[in-house]
Coordinates of C-alpha atoms in Angstrom, one line a residue:
M200 CA -9.7 17.9 -0.9
T201 CA -11.7 14.8 -2.2
R202 CA -13.1 12.2 0.1
V203 CA -14.1 8.6 -0.5
P204 CA -16.6 7.1 1.8
F205 CA -15.5 4.2 4.0
G206 CA -17.0 0.9 2.8
V207 CA -17.0 1.7 -0.9
T208 CA -15.6 -1.3 -2.8
V209 CA -12.7 0.7 -4.2
S210 CA -11.7 2.5 -0.9
P211 CA -9.1 0.0 0.3
F212 CA -7.4 0.1 -3.2
I213 CA -7.5 4.0 -3.2
L214 CA -6.1 4.2 0.3
A215 CA -3.2 1.8 -0.5
E216 CA -2.3 3.5 -3.9
T217 CA -2.5 7.0 -2.0
F218 CA 0.1 5.7 0.5
K219 CA 2.5 4.2 -2.2
Y220 CA 2.2 7.3 -4.2
R221 CA 3.0 9.6 -1.3
I222 CA 5.9 7.4 -0.4
R223 CA 7.2 7.4 -3.7
K224 CA 6.8 11.0 -4.2
Y225 CA 8.5 11.6 -0.8
S226 CA 11.5 9.3 -1.8
Q227 CA 12.0 11.4 -5.0
E228 CA 11.5 14.8 -3.5
T229 CA 14.0 14.2 -0.6
K230 CA 17.5 12.9 -0.3
H231 CA 17.2 11.4 3.1
S232 CA 18.7 9.0 5.5
R233 CA 15.3 7.0 5.6
H234 CA 15.9 4.9 2.6
E235 CA 15.2 1.6 4.7
T236 CA 12.2 3.1 6.2
V237 CA 10.8 4.0 2.7
Q238 CA 11.5 0.5 1.4
M239 CA 9.7 -1.1 4.5
L240 CA 6.6 1.2 4.1
N241 CA 6.5 0.4 0.5
S242 CA 6.7 -3.4 0.9
T243 CA 5.0 -4.0 4.2
L244 CA 2.0 -1.7 4.2
Y245 CA -1.4 -3.2 3.7
A246 CA -4.3 -0.5 3.7
D247 CA -3.5 1.3 6.7
D248 CA -1.8 -1.6 8.6
L249 CA 1.9 -2.0 8.8
S250 CA 3.3 -5.6 9.3
Y251 CA 6.9 -5.4 10.3
G252 CA 9.0 -7.0 12.9
A253 CA 12.7 -6.8 14.2
D254 CA 14.9 -8.8 16.6
T255 CA 14.7 -6.2 19.2
V256 CA 12.6 -3.2 20.3
A257 CA 15.3 -0.8 19.6
K258 CA 15.6 -2.1 16.1
A259 CA 11.8 -1.7 15.5
L260 CA 11.4 1.7 17.2
D261 CA 13.7 3.5 14.8
P262 CA 11.8 2.6 11.5
S263 CA 8.5 3.1 13.3
Q264 CA 9.6 6.7 14.5
S265 CA 10.9 7.3 11.0
A266 CA 7.6 6.3 9.4
V267 CA 5.6 8.5 11.7
E268 CA 7.8 11.5 10.7
I269 CA 7.3 10.5 6.8
H270 CA 3.8 10.5 7.2
K271 CA 3.6 13.7 9.1
E272 CA 5.8 15.4 6.3
T273 CA 3.4 14.2 3.7
N274 CA 0.4 15.5 5.8
M275 CA -0.9 12.1 6.8
N276 CA -1.7 11.3 10.4

């Protein structure tokens, strides 16, 4: 495993691209029912922050739980 120290100028870019790469790869490797979550992660993730909203708590909770599962499956906490 290669590590990039926090604070290096390119660290945020590398982090963002790593997330996008893993999300794309997950999407290609699996035929899943999480298409909406994959699209949401791909379009609303900034560095390691997610900016997403919904009309109700229930509507926000499902993509949130799916996102956690996707990241677990790609070995990201």
